Coordinates of C-alpha atoms and ligand atoms in Angstrom, one line a residue:
M1 CA 115.2 -32.2 -51.2
S2 CA 113.8 -29.2 -49.3
Y3 CA 110.1 -28.8 -48.6
D4 CA 108.5 -25.4 -48.1
V5 CA 104.8 -26.2 -47.8
L6 CA 104.8 -29.9 -46.7
E7 CA 106.0 -31.1 -43.3
V8 CA 108.1 -34.2 -44.0
K9 CA 109.2 -36.5 -41.2
P10 CA 111.4 -39.4 -42.4
L11 CA 110.5 -42.7 -40.6
T12 CA 113.7 -44.6 -41.4
L13 CA 117.0 -43.8 -43.2
R14 CA 116.0 -45.8 -46.3
I15 CA 112.2 -45.7 -46.8
G16 CA 109.1 -44.0 -45.7
A17 CA 108.0 -40.5 -44.5
E18 CA 105.0 -39.1 -42.7
I19 CA 103.7 -36.0 -44.4
G20 CA 101.8 -33.2 -42.7
G21 CA 100.7 -29.7 -43.8
V22 CA 98.3 -30.9 -46.5
D23 CA 94.5 -31.6 -46.6
L24 CA 94.0 -34.4 -49.2
T25 CA 90.2 -33.9 -49.1
K26 CA 90.7 -30.6 -50.9
P27 CA 92.2 -29.8 -54.3
L28 CA 96.0 -29.4 -54.0
S29 CA 98.0 -26.3 -54.9
N30 CA 100.7 -26.5 -57.6
R31 CA 103.4 -26.2 -54.9
Q32 CA 101.8 -29.0 -52.8
T33 CA 101.6 -31.2 -55.9
S34 CA 105.2 -30.7 -56.8
E35 CA 106.4 -31.3 -53.3
L36 CA 104.3 -34.5 -53.0
R37 CA 105.9 -35.7 -56.3
D38 CA 109.3 -35.0 -54.8
A39 CA 108.4 -36.7 -51.5
I40 CA 107.2 -39.9 -53.2
A41 CA 110.5 -39.9 -55.2
D42 CA 112.6 -39.3 -52.1
Y43 CA 110.9 -41.7 -49.7
Q44 CA 109.2 -44.4 -51.9
V45 CA 106.2 -44.6 -49.6
I46 CA 104.5 -41.6 -47.9
F47 CA 101.9 -41.6 -45.1
F48 CA 99.3 -39.1 -44.1
R49 CA 97.1 -38.9 -41.0
D50 CA 93.5 -37.7 -40.5
Q51 CA 92.5 -37.6 -44.2
P52 CA 88.8 -38.7 -44.4
L53 CA 88.8 -39.2 -48.1
D54 CA 85.5 -40.0 -49.9
H55 CA 85.7 -41.8 -53.2
E56 CA 85.7 -38.5 -55.1
S57 CA 88.6 -36.9 -53.2
H58 CA 90.5 -40.2 -53.2
I59 CA 90.2 -40.4 -57.0
R60 CA 91.1 -36.7 -57.4
F61 CA 94.2 -37.2 -55.2
G62 CA 95.2 -40.3 -57.3
R63 CA 94.8 -38.4 -60.6
V64 CA 97.4 -35.8 -59.4
F65 CA 100.0 -38.5 -60.1
G66 CA 98.6 -40.0 -63.4
D67 CA 95.7 -41.8 -64.9
L68 CA 94.0 -44.3 -62.6
A69 CA 94.2 -48.0 -63.6
I70 CA 91.3 -50.4 -63.4
H71 CA 92.5 -53.3 -61.2
S72 CA 93.0 -56.4 -63.5
G73 CA 92.4 -58.9 -60.7
V74 CA 89.8 -57.4 -58.3
A75 CA 86.5 -55.8 -59.3
G76 CA 86.1 -52.1 -58.5
L77 CA 83.1 -50.5 -56.9
E78 CA 80.0 -50.3 -59.1
D79 CA 79.9 -46.5 -59.3
Y80 CA 83.7 -46.0 -59.0
P81 CA 85.4 -48.8 -61.0
E82 CA 88.8 -47.4 -60.2
V83 CA 88.3 -47.8 -56.5
I84 CA 88.7 -51.3 -54.9
Q85 CA 87.7 -52.2 -51.4
I86 CA 90.3 -53.6 -49.0
H87 CA 88.4 -55.4 -46.3
A88 CA 88.8 -58.2 -43.7
D89 CA 86.6 -59.3 -40.9
H90 CA 85.5 -62.3 -38.8
T91 CA 84.3 -64.1 -41.9
S92 CA 87.5 -63.6 -44.0
K93 CA 89.4 -66.7 -45.1
N94 CA 92.3 -64.6 -46.6
V95 CA 93.2 -61.0 -47.0
P96 CA 94.6 -59.2 -50.0
G97 CA 98.4 -58.6 -49.9
E98 CA 99.4 -61.0 -47.2
N99 CA 102.7 -61.9 -49.0
W100 CA 105.4 -59.6 -50.1
H101 CA 104.5 -58.0 -53.4
S102 CA 104.5 -55.0 -55.7
D103 CA 101.0 -54.5 -57.0
L104 CA 99.9 -56.1 -60.2
T105 CA 103.3 -57.0 -61.6
C106 CA 101.3 -59.5 -63.7
D107 CA 100.1 -56.6 -65.8
P108 CA 102.0 -55.7 -69.0
I109 CA 102.2 -52.2 -67.7
P110 CA 102.3 -52.5 -63.9
P111 CA 101.0 -49.6 -61.8
M112 CA 103.1 -46.6 -60.8
G113 CA 101.6 -46.4 -57.3
S114 CA 98.7 -47.3 -55.0
I115 CA 96.9 -45.1 -52.5
L116 CA 95.2 -46.8 -49.6
C117 CA 92.9 -45.1 -47.1
L118 CA 91.6 -47.2 -44.2
H119 CA 88.5 -45.9 -42.4
T120 CA 88.2 -48.9 -39.9
V121 CA 91.2 -50.4 -38.2
P122 CA 91.6 -53.1 -35.5
E123 CA 92.4 -52.0 -32.0
V124 CA 95.9 -53.4 -32.4
G125 CA 97.7 -55.0 -35.4
G126 CA 96.9 -54.7 -39.1
D127 CA 100.1 -52.9 -39.9
T128 CA 101.4 -52.7 -43.4
M129 CA 105.1 -53.3 -44.0
F130 CA 107.0 -51.7 -46.9
A131 CA 110.4 -52.7 -48.3
S132 CA 112.7 -50.5 -50.3
M133 CA 113.8 -52.3 -53.5
Y134 CA 116.6 -49.7 -54.0
A135 CA 118.0 -50.7 -50.6
A136 CA 117.6 -54.4 -51.4
Y137 CA 119.4 -53.9 -54.8
D138 CA 122.2 -51.9 -53.3
A139 CA 122.9 -54.6 -50.7
L140 CA 123.3 -57.3 -53.4
S141 CA 126.9 -58.4 -54.1
P142 CA 128.5 -56.9 -57.3
K143 CA 128.6 -60.5 -58.7
M144 CA 124.9 -61.0 -58.1
K145 CA 124.1 -57.6 -59.6
A146 CA 126.1 -58.5 -62.7
Y147 CA 124.3 -61.9 -62.9
L148 CA 120.8 -60.4 -62.7
E149 CA 121.5 -57.5 -65.1
G150 CA 119.5 -58.0 -68.3
M151 CA 117.6 -61.0 -67.0
Q152 CA 113.8 -61.2 -67.1
A153 CA 111.1 -63.0 -65.1
V154 CA 107.5 -64.1 -65.6
H155 CA 104.8 -62.6 -63.4
D156 CA 101.6 -64.5 -63.2
G157 CA 98.3 -63.2 -61.9
D158 CA 96.4 -66.5 -62.2
H159 CA 97.8 -68.2 -59.2
V160 CA 97.2 -65.1 -57.1
Y161 CA 93.6 -64.4 -58.1
R162 CA 92.1 -67.7 -59.0
P163 CA 92.2 -69.1 -55.4
L164 CA 90.7 -65.8 -54.1
F165 CA 87.8 -65.8 -56.6
P166 CA 87.2 -69.4 -57.6
D167 CA 83.8 -68.6 -59.1
V168 CA 85.1 -65.9 -61.5
D169 CA 85.6 -67.2 -65.0
K170 CA 88.4 -65.0 -66.3
K171 CA 91.9 -65.2 -67.6
Y172 CA 94.3 -63.2 -65.4
N173 CA 97.3 -61.4 -66.8
T174 CA 100.8 -62.9 -67.2
S175 CA 103.8 -60.6 -68.2
I176 CA 107.5 -60.7 -68.4
H177 CA 109.6 -57.9 -66.8
P178 CA 113.2 -57.2 -66.1
I179 CA 114.5 -58.5 -62.8
I180 CA 116.3 -55.3 -62.1
R181 CA 114.3 -52.2 -62.9
T182 CA 115.6 -48.6 -63.4
H183 CA 113.2 -46.1 -61.9
P184 CA 112.1 -43.6 -64.6
V185 CA 112.1 -40.6 -62.2
T186 CA 115.1 -41.2 -59.8
G187 CA 117.2 -43.3 -62.2
K188 CA 118.0 -45.7 -59.3
K189 CA 118.0 -49.5 -59.8
G190 CA 115.7 -51.8 -57.7
I191 CA 114.8 -55.4 -57.6
F192 CA 111.6 -56.1 -59.5
V193 CA 110.6 -59.7 -58.6
N194 CA 108.2 -60.6 -55.8
S195 CA 107.1 -63.8 -54.1
S196 CA 103.4 -63.2 -54.9
Y197 CA 103.4 -62.8 -58.7
T198 CA 106.9 -63.9 -60.0
T199 CA 107.0 -67.5 -61.0
E200 CA 110.2 -68.1 -63.0
I201 CA 113.3 -66.5 -64.5
V202 CA 113.3 -66.6 -68.3
G203 CA 116.1 -68.6 -70.0
V204 CA 117.5 -70.7 -67.1
S205 CA 116.6 -74.1 -65.7
K206 CA 113.7 -74.4 -63.1
D207 CA 116.2 -75.4 -60.4
E208 CA 118.4 -72.3 -61.1
S209 CA 115.3 -70.1 -61.3
D210 CA 113.9 -71.4 -58.0
A211 CA 117.2 -71.0 -56.2
V212 CA 117.8 -67.4 -57.4
L213 CA 114.2 -66.3 -56.8
G214 CA 114.3 -68.0 -53.4
Y215 CA 117.5 -66.0 -52.6
L216 CA 115.9 -62.7 -53.7
Y217 CA 112.7 -63.3 -51.8
K218 CA 114.6 -64.0 -48.6
H219 CA 116.9 -61.0 -49.2
V220 CA 114.0 -58.5 -49.5
M221 CA 112.7 -59.7 -46.0
N222 CA 115.8 -58.0 -44.3
P223 CA 114.3 -55.5 -41.8
N224 CA 117.0 -53.0 -42.7
F225 CA 115.1 -52.3 -45.9
H226 CA 111.7 -51.9 -44.2
V227 CA 109.3 -49.4 -42.7
R228 CA 106.3 -50.6 -40.8
F229 CA 103.1 -48.4 -40.8
R230 CA 100.7 -48.4 -37.9
W231 CA 97.3 -47.4 -39.2
R232 CA 94.8 -45.1 -37.5
P233 CA 91.3 -44.4 -38.9
H234 CA 91.6 -42.2 -42.0
S235 CA 95.3 -42.7 -42.4
V236 CA 96.5 -42.8 -46.0
A237 CA 99.5 -44.7 -47.5
F238 CA 100.8 -43.8 -51.0
W239 CA 103.5 -46.2 -52.3
D240 CA 105.5 -46.3 -55.4
N241 CA 105.2 -49.9 -56.8
R242 CA 108.2 -49.4 -59.1
C243 CA 110.7 -49.4 -56.1
T244 CA 108.9 -51.0 -53.2
Q245 CA 107.2 -54.1 -52.0
H246 CA 104.6 -54.4 -49.3
L247 CA 102.9 -56.9 -47.1
A248 CA 99.6 -56.5 -45.1
V249 CA 100.0 -58.2 -41.7
W250 CA 96.9 -60.2 -40.9
D251 CA 97.3 -60.5 -37.1
Y252 CA 94.0 -59.0 -36.1
F253 CA 91.5 -61.8 -36.9
P254 CA 88.5 -61.7 -36.1
Q255 CA 88.5 -57.9 -36.0
T256 CA 87.6 -55.7 -38.9
R257 CA 90.0 -53.7 -41.0
S258 CA 88.5 -51.8 -44.0
G259 CA 89.1 -49.1 -46.5
Y260 CA 89.6 -48.3 -50.2
R261 CA 92.4 -48.2 -52.7
V262 CA 93.1 -46.5 -56.0
T263 CA 95.9 -47.5 -58.3
V264 CA 97.8 -45.0 -60.4
A265 CA 98.7 -46.3 -63.9
G266 CA 102.4 -46.8 -64.6
D267 CA 104.8 -47.3 -67.5
K268 CA 106.3 -50.4 -69.1
P269 CA 109.5 -51.3 -67.3
P270 CA 112.3 -50.8 -69.8
A271 CA 113.8 -54.1 -71.0
Ligands
SIN301 C1 97.5 -54.1 -50.7 O1 97.1 -53.2 -51.4 O2 98.3 -55.0 -51.1 C2 96.9 -54.2 -49.3 C3 97.7 -53.4 -48.4 C4 97.1 -53.4 -47.0 O3 96.0 -53.8 -46.8 O4 97.7 -52.9 -46.1

């Protein structure tokens, strides 16, 4: 893909690019918008530097890619329900996203993408790692691809959110999705199970399900599928949840890392 208005610097061969030549605090031109759509399709996660988004510009940027979803597990800000805070400091007992996951796969319609802007970052550490589920799928053996084709798995929000919010009386979502998902824009196949939400494969014994999921969770940890993002204040990461997983590294306790995220609504993964 060629880019005329954006500066696009790929960070690895398989996933991730840093994008320049755009000010996300301002409305985008049609050309910028269409090149950003191309960039997220080409690189799966794109990063921006020096973008001091306020809630309004953050929401406006998110809406370029679709409706914004209200997070089904974490309460949004009072005045901006589509915006959630991502925060950890010296009082934190856990941080959101510490295990490999794609956002909210417990939802019947999981989100297309998520856009995170951090305003406060630790002196060192606090990186986010992203894994390409296309690369992970491509590296499966033909026999494993054939085995997984057409299979489905259960994604459960309860065991993710109940421990984080023990005082909240609420039923969290559980959904069933295909294990191999075809991306609606690129047509590429990717692995769509993750160690945070996915609990079992439908229609096989628990032993078989545990063994296969365990294999896939280990497989996606291969660094050949990864890009690791080092945050600076006002960096932005925009990832496509349909073809990536991510993990927030909590190696900076007791320092503070803080910012806000919006979630772009998605489509039902085709069965
Ligand atoms: C998340 O949205 O899963 C958190 C990512 C991060 O804090 O880097």
